[in-house]
């Protein structure tokens, strides 16, 4: 059997080299699919068709299977994130302490549903299943920074700060 | 690496520490870090240098009472300071050698007195990024003892003797599982650590992986020696980036010291560990789904048997244990099975870490001997329900568990007692609810969780949880009927009996347990269109037509 040559990188973008690096480290093994998708998402912010196709071809995984994996796991996103991301934790402890009201309030303020991004791609509103900061419930994560015991005023103030940037 | 070398490292760490007059430990766990522990530490370092005092500032893992964070403990006096801000750093440094800072000091003796720390013995005492810190507290001694003085069978025997049961929730005897994998034929075997802590409201495993990563690695290495495995995987949630980075550092350090890799400690034992990231699927906590995910596929479960112990990763015998189970291994090997067996209750041995959260004064991480009464956890360790509210229920086991009502606080916490009460031990989430929580709404919350997280492979779980959710939503909105309730119970039984994996089999638990203990709340919603806790929005329920019951397959 002829040696397998992976397909060329989709573009000059240096980030593809990082993606290829992850696959090479895993010997282009099929089981590296999730690892590679993680690298794509952390490099590009989301997974688009080109990326999924490139990874599937490189790892010799059927495209349908790769797409199946991407859509199965909540962590993978097919849409580019906004400039800022507001994640509200919807774990049990946060729920008991009223995270549902925070989510409703943020949705009303931004005019989008959770999981969506505002029209001018400024702010993405997300919910998380639990970030493990339950002792400080309710919790919000603003661009990766965890804040606990959040009040509605604090959350709205943060959203407004982003809006005027 | 030999035992002598290990002791040499431990001695040199102690000598190094002895150069300092004071040790200031700063908790840098997520809860404290989110309240400015990072700035506090920087301020302490700067001021300590300027003061000329011999002070060691150490960043540690979770100390426990997160609601009092950021926490600082000054040794050797063991003075604990709560809610410390960067502005207080000055006072703390100045107080060294003098009287403690009274206004920051907190009295948490009651909180700590009832706790017994085995898994968390190093929490708050070591820098998780320094392997030498771990070694100085008897780290890796158990691995070396096992490799040089014990046979693999001897290790399995010791674990069996300890009575340790799986800490992931199922409570399967660990020794028995190890014995099965050890007996399985095949020269290639795997050891897998389940760090996919998907249960919302639980963060014990995160704290262990972040605060004491070497303890998990050591436990896995001992397990690998006992069952004859040469390769290990730690499956961690991608939502825990700090845990991933701490484990990566820990693995690198362990390899550098020759505690992982080929020919560990001049024996013929080879073992190495790789990290695999989860991608946000609750079902991956189920062992066969987890293995599918490690293999790079969708995390859907498979019928058992064959059990992973016989045919697991890539068809090879595979040992899967939870983070906390592995964290218990080193102390058991070090102190003997009997030592562990003597802690806990009749059929649940040892200690258990719980994440105590919700409507309680002291939220955080606790470790208690099994058999402890619930009221001791709530009233003594947790400091009771704040704000003049009344305790209503305690939820254990997450979406697979149930709610235990306030009048059952005399219950001893053990696998069997919780099961008999209609809940489960689970991985250790313990969420306290007071009179502001509506139990029907809580049941709906969990069913919604299971509905979203159902992998969709089997119909009872996929369609059943969706229908359960529809019925519960109707009840919460005031449109439910008594027929709905009857149907709900029937559906719960079907989903419980016929689902493929644990997710579906246990999804009805929150409904059944709240129905058992809080049926009156359901009846209030249905008959009087009233939510006793004022949580559910019943507006529009009055004029609504009686609901037509539709059930789809």
XYZ file of C-alpha atoms in Angstrom:
718
model
C 0.000 0.000 0.000
C 1.321 3.384 -0.960
C 2.245 5.698 1.878
C -0.508 8.158 2.732
C 0.131 11.803 1.897
C -2.048 14.242 3.768
C -3.784 16.925 1.679
C -2.106 20.345 1.343
C -2.935 23.048 3.869
C -6.102 24.975 2.882
C -4.307 28.333 2.834
C -1.177 30.216 3.769
C -2.654 30.982 7.165
C -0.053 29.993 9.758
C -2.720 28.583 12.040
C -3.106 25.581 9.741
C 0.430 24.596 10.647
C -0.624 24.310 14.271
C -3.522 22.108 13.213
C -1.255 19.935 11.076
C 1.131 19.749 14.026
C -1.502 18.179 16.256
C -2.267 15.570 13.611
C 1.390 14.790 13.040
C 1.962 14.400 16.772
C -0.776 11.770 16.770
C 0.616 10.034 13.675
C -2.462 11.053 11.613
C -4.377 8.395 13.529
C -8.178 8.432 13.186
C -8.628 8.616 16.925
C -6.973 12.059 16.907
C -10.133 13.550 15.349
C -11.468 15.216 18.511
C -7.992 16.411 19.517
C -7.495 17.988 16.101
C -10.910 19.654 16.104
C -10.026 21.147 19.490
C -6.870 22.617 17.948
C -8.856 24.071 15.034
C -11.395 25.646 17.367
C -8.770 27.098 19.701
C -6.847 28.526 16.721
C -9.735 29.827 14.609
C -12.480 30.258 17.196
C -14.903 27.975 15.384
C -15.102 25.181 12.823
C -16.126 25.957 9.262
C -16.736 23.556 6.375
C -13.232 23.937 4.974
C -11.688 23.103 8.310
C -13.831 20.021 8.872
C -13.159 18.819 5.317
C -9.403 19.340 5.703
C -9.256 17.485 9.022
C -11.442 14.632 7.761
C -9.298 14.142 4.662
C -6.064 14.354 6.613
C -7.161 11.737 9.111
C -8.943 9.575 6.513
C -12.217 9.849 8.391
C -15.459 10.011 6.338
C -16.708 13.596 6.189
C -20.077 12.490 7.552
C -18.378 11.018 10.617
C -16.341 14.159 11.223
C -19.447 16.315 10.881
C -21.286 13.931 13.201
C -18.618 14.380 15.859
C -18.633 18.181 15.490
C -22.387 18.425 15.934
C -22.547 15.827 18.720
C -20.324 17.687 21.163
C -21.544 20.984 22.603
C -18.073 22.439 22.853
C -17.628 22.681 19.093
C -19.113 25.659 17.329
C -19.955 26.003 13.647
C -20.455 29.754 13.908
C -17.778 32.393 14.488
C -17.973 33.917 17.959
C -18.634 37.631 18.504
C -15.943 40.052 19.576
C -16.896 39.393 23.199
C -18.488 36.345 24.765
C -20.739 36.386 27.797
C -21.261 32.902 29.177
C -23.785 32.344 31.930
C -23.477 29.142 33.890
C -26.687 27.131 33.972
C -25.504 24.393 36.309
C -27.689 23.267 39.191
C -26.174 25.472 41.862
C -26.430 28.514 39.592
C -29.991 27.570 38.665
C -31.003 27.388 42.322
C -29.575 30.866 42.731
C -31.501 32.313 39.842
C -29.380 32.043 36.720
C -32.557 31.659 34.615
C -33.480 35.244 35.456
C -30.010 36.418 34.446
C -30.287 34.612 31.124
C -33.710 36.111 30.438
C -32.434 39.557 31.329
C -29.356 39.236 29.085
C -31.495 37.948 26.212
C -33.811 40.917 26.593
C -30.929 43.388 26.824
C -29.102 42.068 23.775
C -32.134 41.124 21.733
C -30.768 37.656 20.960
C -31.409 34.171 22.309
C -28.692 32.334 24.196
C -26.375 30.622 21.743
C -26.628 33.578 19.353
C -24.467 36.587 18.546
C -25.708 40.161 18.232
C -26.252 41.506 14.715
C -23.060 43.498 14.518
C -21.024 40.482 15.769
C -20.205 42.219 18.999
C -21.404 39.984 21.762
C -22.134 36.264 21.854
C -24.447 35.103 24.596
C -23.792 31.543 25.699
C -24.843 29.252 28.505
C -22.570 26.659 30.087
C -23.549 23.383 31.670
C -21.363 23.992 34.735
C -17.924 25.510 34.999
C -17.229 24.062 38.429
C -17.354 27.336 40.355
C -20.600 26.270 42.053
C -19.649 27.646 45.437
C -19.824 31.156 43.945
C -23.118 30.700 42.122
C -24.504 32.322 40.048
C -21.486 32.588 37.798
C -20.784 34.485 34.576
C -17.716 34.230 32.377
C -16.768 37.382 30.487
C -14.251 36.539 27.765
C -12.799 33.790 29.911
C -12.785 35.647 33.232
C -14.940 33.987 35.864
C -17.000 36.217 38.138
C -19.111 34.829 40.955
C -22.207 35.878 42.914
C -23.283 37.952 39.962
C -26.189 40.346 40.173
C -28.316 41.482 37.283
C -26.877 45.028 37.536
C -23.300 43.741 37.318
C -24.080 41.675 34.269
C -25.889 44.473 32.456
C -23.078 46.897 33.335
C -20.577 44.529 31.723
C -22.698 44.207 28.594
C -22.952 47.975 28.381
C -19.207 48.426 28.767
C -18.698 46.126 25.784
C -21.375 47.859 23.756
C -19.711 51.284 23.923
C -16.253 50.013 22.927
C 14.454 6.747 41.304
C 14.575 4.744 44.521
C 12.899 5.192 47.899
C 16.167 6.689 49.176
C 16.240 9.247 46.380
C 12.625 10.094 47.054
C 13.418 10.678 50.714
C 16.397 12.762 49.666
C 14.139 15.029 47.619
C 11.671 15.283 50.502
C 14.511 16.243 52.869
C 15.860 18.889 50.539
C 12.388 20.436 50.218
C 12.095 20.482 54.001
C 15.523 22.061 54.310
C 14.600 24.653 51.740
C 11.353 25.431 53.585
C 13.187 25.608 56.894
C 15.026 28.658 55.576
C 11.796 30.572 55.888
C 10.282 31.672 59.179
C 6.755 31.848 57.783
C 4.784 30.211 55.047
C 1.910 32.175 53.593
C -0.365 29.884 51.585
C -2.718 31.574 49.155
C -5.617 29.564 47.737
C -5.618 30.036 43.961
C -8.516 27.760 43.124
C -11.168 29.037 40.713
C -13.491 30.405 43.406
C -10.725 32.362 45.159
C -9.065 33.365 41.888
C -12.369 34.834 40.692
C -12.287 37.088 43.743
C -8.844 38.518 43.139
C -6.507 35.948 44.719
C -4.015 36.575 41.922
C -3.612 40.258 42.747
C -3.443 39.370 46.416
C -0.595 36.957 45.832
C 1.360 39.480 43.773
C 0.931 42.059 46.523
C 2.069 39.570 49.179
C 5.180 38.647 47.194
C 6.119 42.283 46.688
C 5.537 43.300 50.302
C 7.264 40.219 51.695
C 10.394 41.081 49.736
C 10.306 44.677 50.876
C 9.785 43.730 54.518
C 13.010 41.740 54.709
C 11.238 38.950 56.598
C 11.886 35.380 55.555
C 8.525 34.515 54.063
C 7.585 31.838 51.572
C 4.508 32.741 49.543
C 2.934 29.615 48.119
C 0.024 29.264 45.739
C -2.085 26.247 46.590
C -5.170 24.362 45.467
C -8.619 24.629 47.025
C -8.616 24.961 50.820
C -12.325 24.175 51.095
C -14.610 26.937 52.345
C -14.913 28.828 49.049
C -17.620 31.183 50.318
C -15.014 32.736 52.639
C -12.500 33.250 49.838
C -9.972 34.468 48.969
C -8.357 32.392 51.705
C -4.889 32.721 53.148
C -3.308 30.425 55.720
C -0.172 31.448 57.576
C 2.006 28.606 58.829
C 3.421 27.462 61.204
C 0.690 29.118 63.305
C -2.048 27.833 60.957
C -3.840 31.158 61.115
C -6.649 31.225 58.574
C -7.695 34.522 57.010
C -10.923 34.895 55.073
C -12.126 37.341 52.410
C -8.652 38.783 52.025
C -8.213 41.580 49.496
C -4.965 42.735 47.926
C -5.220 45.808 50.161
C -4.937 43.554 53.214
C -1.568 42.115 52.128
C 0.237 44.824 54.035
C -1.478 43.963 57.321
C -0.751 40.253 56.899
C 2.948 40.736 56.188
C 3.255 43.198 59.077
C 1.539 40.764 61.444
C 4.126 38.029 60.870
C 5.945 37.527 64.146
C 3.319 39.656 65.872
C -0.322 39.198 66.695
C -2.545 37.875 63.866
C -4.788 40.346 62.041
C -7.952 39.975 64.092
C -10.406 41.491 61.638
C -9.460 39.054 58.853
C -9.246 35.969 61.001
C -12.096 33.534 60.631
C -13.321 30.916 63.002
C -14.098 27.876 60.922
C -13.227 25.279 63.541
C -16.703 23.808 63.427
C -16.456 23.625 59.668
C -13.200 21.680 59.784
C -13.591 19.590 62.947
C -16.006 17.055 61.493
C -13.961 16.579 58.351
C -11.402 13.858 57.702
C -8.984 14.576 54.893
C -7.597 11.715 52.852
C -8.124 12.746 49.240
C -7.696 16.406 50.137
C -4.796 15.874 52.548
C -2.491 18.027 50.414
C -5.049 20.619 49.419
C -3.891 23.989 50.613
C -0.461 22.660 51.557
C 1.351 22.165 48.265
C 2.004 24.075 45.092
C 0.283 21.875 42.500
C 2.867 22.765 39.888
C 5.802 21.500 41.937
C 6.385 17.766 42.019
C 8.874 18.183 44.873
C 6.149 19.659 47.073
C 4.102 16.525 46.474
C 7.084 14.265 47.137
C 7.799 16.084 50.399
C 4.369 14.969 51.635
C 4.980 11.243 51.000
C 4.183 11.568 47.311
C 5.098 8.654 45.024
C 6.182 6.628 48.053
C 3.202 4.326 47.537
C 4.117 3.760 43.876
C 7.694 2.859 44.756
C 6.585 0.621 47.600
C 4.171 -1.166 45.299
C 6.774 -1.617 42.559
C 9.581 -2.820 44.778
C 7.913 -4.632 47.629
C 4.547 -5.833 46.398
C 3.299 -8.154 43.672
C 0.522 -6.905 41.378
C -1.799 -9.368 43.107
C -0.733 -7.994 46.449
C -1.787 -4.504 45.352
C -5.184 -5.725 44.144
C -5.588 -7.576 47.422
C -4.821 -4.458 49.438
C -7.374 -2.403 47.510
C -9.973 -5.153 47.922
C -9.220 -5.316 51.628
C -9.742 -1.563 51.988
C -13.369 -1.848 50.843
C -12.972 1.140 48.508
C -15.926 1.597 46.170
C -15.980 3.603 42.949
C -16.265 7.305 43.677
C -17.791 8.205 40.335
C -21.229 7.373 41.617
C -21.874 3.718 40.865
C -20.100 2.456 43.936
C -18.765 -0.724 42.324
C -16.078 -2.328 44.527
C -12.770 -1.062 43.175
C -10.755 -4.136 44.150
C -13.170 -6.387 42.292
C -12.885 -4.269 39.146
C -9.097 -4.286 39.319
C -9.098 -8.055 39.837
C -11.218 -8.567 36.707
C -8.900 -6.468 34.541
C -5.831 -8.128 36.043
C -7.245 -11.557 35.160
C -8.299 -10.565 31.641
C -6.033 -12.029 28.991
C -4.037 -9.888 26.582
C -0.660 -8.257 26.697
C -1.940 -4.758 25.969
C -4.198 -3.221 28.603
C -5.264 0.345 29.327
C -5.930 2.378 32.430
C -8.354 5.258 32.030
C -9.169 8.062 34.428
C -12.646 9.540 34.123
C -12.241 13.268 34.670
C -15.351 14.204 32.695
C -17.099 15.795 35.606
C -20.276 16.590 33.717
C -22.591 16.573 36.695
C -23.674 20.209 37.099
C -23.130 21.410 40.642
C -20.094 19.241 41.318
C -16.457 20.287 41.187
C -14.578 17.810 43.397
C -12.670 16.248 40.555
C -11.707 19.628 39.154
C -10.263 20.629 42.503
C -8.325 17.394 42.860
C -6.916 17.564 39.325
C -6.009 21.225 39.756
C -4.862 21.145 43.363
C -3.069 17.807 43.576
C -2.548 16.379 40.075
C 0.275 14.020 41.034
C -2.038 12.139 43.372
C -4.167 11.108 40.374
C -1.098 10.159 38.341
C 0.324 8.087 41.183
C -2.997 6.291 41.656
C -3.167 5.491 37.966
C 0.421 4.211 37.886
C -0.258 1.910 40.839
C -3.420 0.688 39.111
C -1.489 0.047 35.910
C 1.073 -2.011 37.807
C -1.668 -3.984 39.544
C -3.596 -4.858 36.380
C -0.642 -5.114 33.987
C -1.360 -2.069 31.831
C 1.269 -0.011 30.051
C -0.714 2.922 28.761
C -3.084 5.348 30.432
C -5.489 8.089 29.424
C -6.882 10.905 31.514
C -10.137 12.115 29.995
C -10.725 15.703 31.136
C -13.489 18.134 30.262
C -12.366 20.898 27.927
C -14.290 23.270 30.216
C -11.522 22.789 32.802
C -8.522 24.442 31.104
C -6.613 24.884 34.362
C -6.932 21.192 35.185
C -5.603 20.324 31.734
C -2.603 22.604 32.118
C -1.808 21.400 35.666
C -2.009 17.774 34.570
C 0.185 18.476 31.544
C 2.812 20.052 33.797
C 2.523 17.213 36.298
C 2.953 14.538 33.623
C 6.048 16.284 32.264
C 7.572 16.552 35.739
C 6.782 12.921 36.545
C 8.463 11.786 33.312
C 11.478 13.940 34.059
C 11.831 12.286 37.461
C 11.516 8.832 35.949
C 8.192 8.175 37.662
C 6.512 7.635 34.302
C 7.958 6.174 31.143
C 10.050 3.082 30.477
C 11.555 1.053 33.315
C 10.093 3.076 36.169
C 12.358 3.040 39.253
C 14.760 0.510 37.730
C 12.062 -2.115 37.360
C 10.679 -3.630 34.179
C 7.430 -1.690 34.601
C 6.605 0.716 31.756
C 3.746 3.154 31.943
C 2.859 6.495 30.444
C -0.246 8.675 30.395
C -1.843 10.840 27.710
C -4.476 13.507 28.243
C -7.644 13.424 26.166
C -10.019 16.361 26.092
C -13.734 15.936 26.391
C -15.887 18.221 24.302
C -18.959 18.865 26.352
C -21.154 15.789 26.467
C -22.594 14.623 29.783
C -23.097 11.114 28.428
C -19.313 10.720 28.137
C -19.218 10.141 31.879
C -20.717 6.755 31.050
C -17.774 4.423 30.620
C -18.478 2.949 27.192
C -19.345 6.410 25.812
C -16.140 7.787 27.310
C -14.112 5.106 25.556
C -15.819 5.908 22.240
C -14.861 9.537 22.760
C -11.218 8.667 23.455
C -11.251 6.724 20.190
C -12.284 9.975 18.479
C -15.912 9.055 17.851
C -19.303 10.329 18.979
C -19.770 9.515 22.631
C -22.556 6.983 22.430
C -22.726 4.094 24.886
C -22.666 0.405 24.005
C -24.623 -2.384 25.663
C -22.690 -4.222 28.336
C -21.443 -6.966 28.531
C -18.789 -7.112 27.315
C -17.593 -4.819 30.079
C -14.610 -2.552 29.432
C -12.671 -4.727 31.883
C -12.762 -7.430 29.220
C -13.109 -5.436 26.005
C -12.606 -1.696 26.285
C -10.425 0.765 24.384
C -9.768 -0.645 20.894
C -11.121 -3.955 22.176
C -8.443 -4.330 24.859
C -9.073 -4.886 28.585
C -9.470 -1.458 30.142
C -9.686 -0.274 33.711
C -11.817 2.849 34.189
C -11.996 4.680 37.478
C -13.005 8.142 38.530
C -10.521 10.853 39.588
C -11.413 10.575 43.259
C -11.065 6.779 43.225
C -7.503 7.087 41.936
C -6.834 9.831 44.473
C -7.598 7.342 47.256
C -5.159 4.690 46.024
C -1.812 6.084 47.210
C -2.932 6.568 50.847
C -4.406 3.059 50.902
C -1.188 1.488 49.611
C 0.844 3.588 52.054
C -1.263 3.067 55.164
C -2.738 -0.351 54.460
C -6.185 -1.606 53.569
C -7.244 -1.981 57.210
C -6.618 1.696 57.906
C -9.078 2.663 55.195
C -11.514 -0.115 56.131
C -11.769 1.276 59.645
C -13.146 4.576 58.371
C -16.713 5.006 57.229
C -19.859 2.980 57.696
C -20.560 -0.713 57.440
C -20.733 -1.036 53.669
C -19.322 2.324 52.591
C -15.720 2.672 53.647
C -13.429 5.635 53.788
C -14.205 9.253 53.151
C -16.028 11.115 50.407
C -15.471 14.576 49.001
C -18.612 16.621 48.470
C -19.165 19.915 46.723
C -21.512 21.657 49.111
C -23.408 24.379 47.278
C -26.743 26.097 46.962
C -28.602 27.756 49.836
C -26.050 27.181 52.568
C -23.763 29.451 54.540
C -20.399 27.776 53.918
C -20.285 26.634 50.333
C -17.230 24.791 49.156
C -15.421 21.515 49.185
C -15.674 19.167 52.149
C -14.372 15.689 52.877
C -16.219 13.595 55.429
C -16.114 10.011 56.635
C -18.974 8.042 55.085
C -21.811 7.318 57.447
C -21.880 10.921 58.662
C -25.410 12.204 59.243
C -26.813 14.703 56.768
C -27.622 17.213 59.502
C -23.985 17.220 60.570
C -23.032 18.238 57.047
C -25.738 20.872 56.738
C -25.904 22.380 60.208
C -22.398 21.910 61.545
C -20.056 21.875 58.556
C -22.228 23.976 56.284
C -23.360 26.399 58.971
C -27.043 26.039 58.091
C -29.346 27.790 55.657
C -28.808 31.562 55.645
C -31.280 34.436 55.493
C -33.889 32.995 57.855
C -35.068 30.534 55.231
C -36.087 26.966 55.926
C -34.248 23.948 54.582
C -36.405 22.077 52.116
C -34.286 19.403 50.503
C -30.810 18.229 49.634
C -30.092 17.145 46.123
C -27.357 14.554 45.644
C -26.151 12.754 42.565
C -26.921 15.486 40.043
C -29.298 14.682 37.182
C -29.092 10.990 38.091
C -29.875 11.552 41.724
C -32.762 12.698 43.808
C -33.920 15.097 46.467
C -33.863 14.136 50.116
C -36.403 16.069 52.207
C -35.534 18.108 55.280
C -37.174 15.652 57.683
C -34.695 12.943 56.686
C -31.608 14.772 57.899
C -30.851 11.911 60.301
C -29.869 9.794 57.320
C -26.291 8.513 57.330
C -24.507 9.261 54.055
C -23.654 5.950 52.421
C -24.171 4.354 49.017
C -26.956 2.110 50.271
C -28.800 4.613 52.460
C -28.957 7.209 49.699
C -30.111 4.585 47.218
C -32.841 3.454 49.594
C -33.967 7.062 49.942
C -34.449 7.260 46.168
C -31.285 9.217 45.422
C -27.724 8.140 44.761
C -24.307 9.015 46.097
C -23.265 10.223 42.688
C -19.935 11.854 42.169
C -20.419 14.155 45.152
C -22.505 17.170 44.305
C -24.638 18.199 47.262
C -26.996 21.057 46.545
C -28.973 22.555 49.371
C -32.415 23.922 48.590
C -34.587 26.085 50.807
C -38.204 27.251 50.648
C -37.450 29.446 47.642
C -36.997 26.395 45.412
C -39.949 24.732 43.706
C -39.409 20.998 43.564
C -41.450 20.535 40.397
C -39.356 23.182 38.726
C -36.161 21.511 39.955
C -37.342 18.176 38.548
C -38.056 19.898 35.249
C -34.578 21.459 35.278
C -32.935 18.041 35.597
C -35.159 16.407 33.017
C -34.407 19.228 30.616
C -30.722 18.582 31.253
C -31.067 14.858 30.514
C -33.202 15.582 27.462
C -30.542 17.873 25.989
C -27.734 15.531 26.952
C -29.351 12.315 25.736
C -27.115 10.965 22.996
C -30.130 9.816 21.012
C -29.058 6.226 20.529
C -31.930 4.514 22.331
C -35.580 5.512 22.069
C -36.673 5.353 25.742
C -34.128 7.994 26.659
C -34.351 10.111 23.530
C -38.144 10.289 23.272
C -38.957 9.516 26.896
C -37.044 12.394 28.442
C -38.544 14.776 25.869
C -42.069 13.668 26.779
C -41.286 13.846 30.487
C -40.125 17.402 29.906
C -43.324 18.299 28.058
C -45.458 16.944 30.883
C -43.429 18.696 33.568
C -43.494 21.972 31.680
C -47.248 21.699 31.446
C -47.498 21.152 35.195
C -45.153 24.058 35.883
C -47.231 26.339 33.695
C -50.400 25.366 35.490
C -51.828 23.456 32.554
C -51.190 19.988 33.961
C -53.920 17.481 34.806
C -54.041 14.462 37.089
C -53.841 12.308 33.967
C -50.572 14.003 33.115
C -49.214 13.061 36.498
C -50.230 9.444 36.089
C -48.703 9.361 32.638
C -45.514 10.925 33.965
C -45.095 8.197 36.562
C -45.718 5.496 33.997
C -43.240 7.077 31.610
C -40.612 7.337 34.350
C -40.882 3.596 34.991
C -40.532 2.806 31.288
C -37.516 5.063 30.783
C -35.894 3.678 33.923
C -36.392 0.038 32.964
C -35.605 0.163 29.262
C -32.885 2.740 28.619
C -29.549 1.541 27.349
C -27.183 3.324 29.709
C -27.033 5.002 33.063
C -28.095 8.394 31.722
C -31.556 7.182 30.744
C -31.900 4.655 33.533
C -31.401 7.320 36.153
C -32.985 10.309 34.387
C -36.366 9.713 36.109
C -34.780 9.767 39.600
C -35.231 13.520 40.190
C -38.899 13.207 39.204
C -39.614 10.058 41.185
C -37.860 11.286 44.323
C -39.626 14.664 44.300
C -42.925 12.894 43.669
C -42.238 10.620 46.609
C -41.460 13.379 49.089
C -43.086 16.489 47.636
C -46.206 15.162 45.974
C -48.231 17.966 47.538
C -46.270 20.483 45.455
C -47.228 18.655 42.280
C -50.847 18.562 43.435
C -50.821 22.280 44.241
C -49.614 22.991 40.716
C -52.234 20.753 39.132
C -55.318 21.186 41.288
C -54.966 24.743 42.557
C -52.820 26.195 39.762
C -50.509 27.515 42.430
C -46.747 27.291 42.918
C -46.159 27.162 46.707
C -42.645 28.590 46.352
C -43.670 31.272 43.909
C -41.173 30.139 41.305
C -43.364 28.915 38.477
C -45.197 31.452 36.385
C -48.815 30.384 36.343
C -50.135 33.424 34.499
C -52.533 32.413 31.832
C -53.152 29.059 33.435
C -56.594 30.075 34.609
C -58.096 30.922 31.241
C -56.256 28.157 29.399
C -58.296 25.328 27.965
C -57.805 21.951 29.604
C -54.719 20.529 27.955
C -55.060 17.809 25.379
C -52.694 14.997 26.141
C -50.591 14.012 23.202
C -47.978 11.347 23.455
C -45.702 10.685 20.559
C -43.306 7.826 20.154
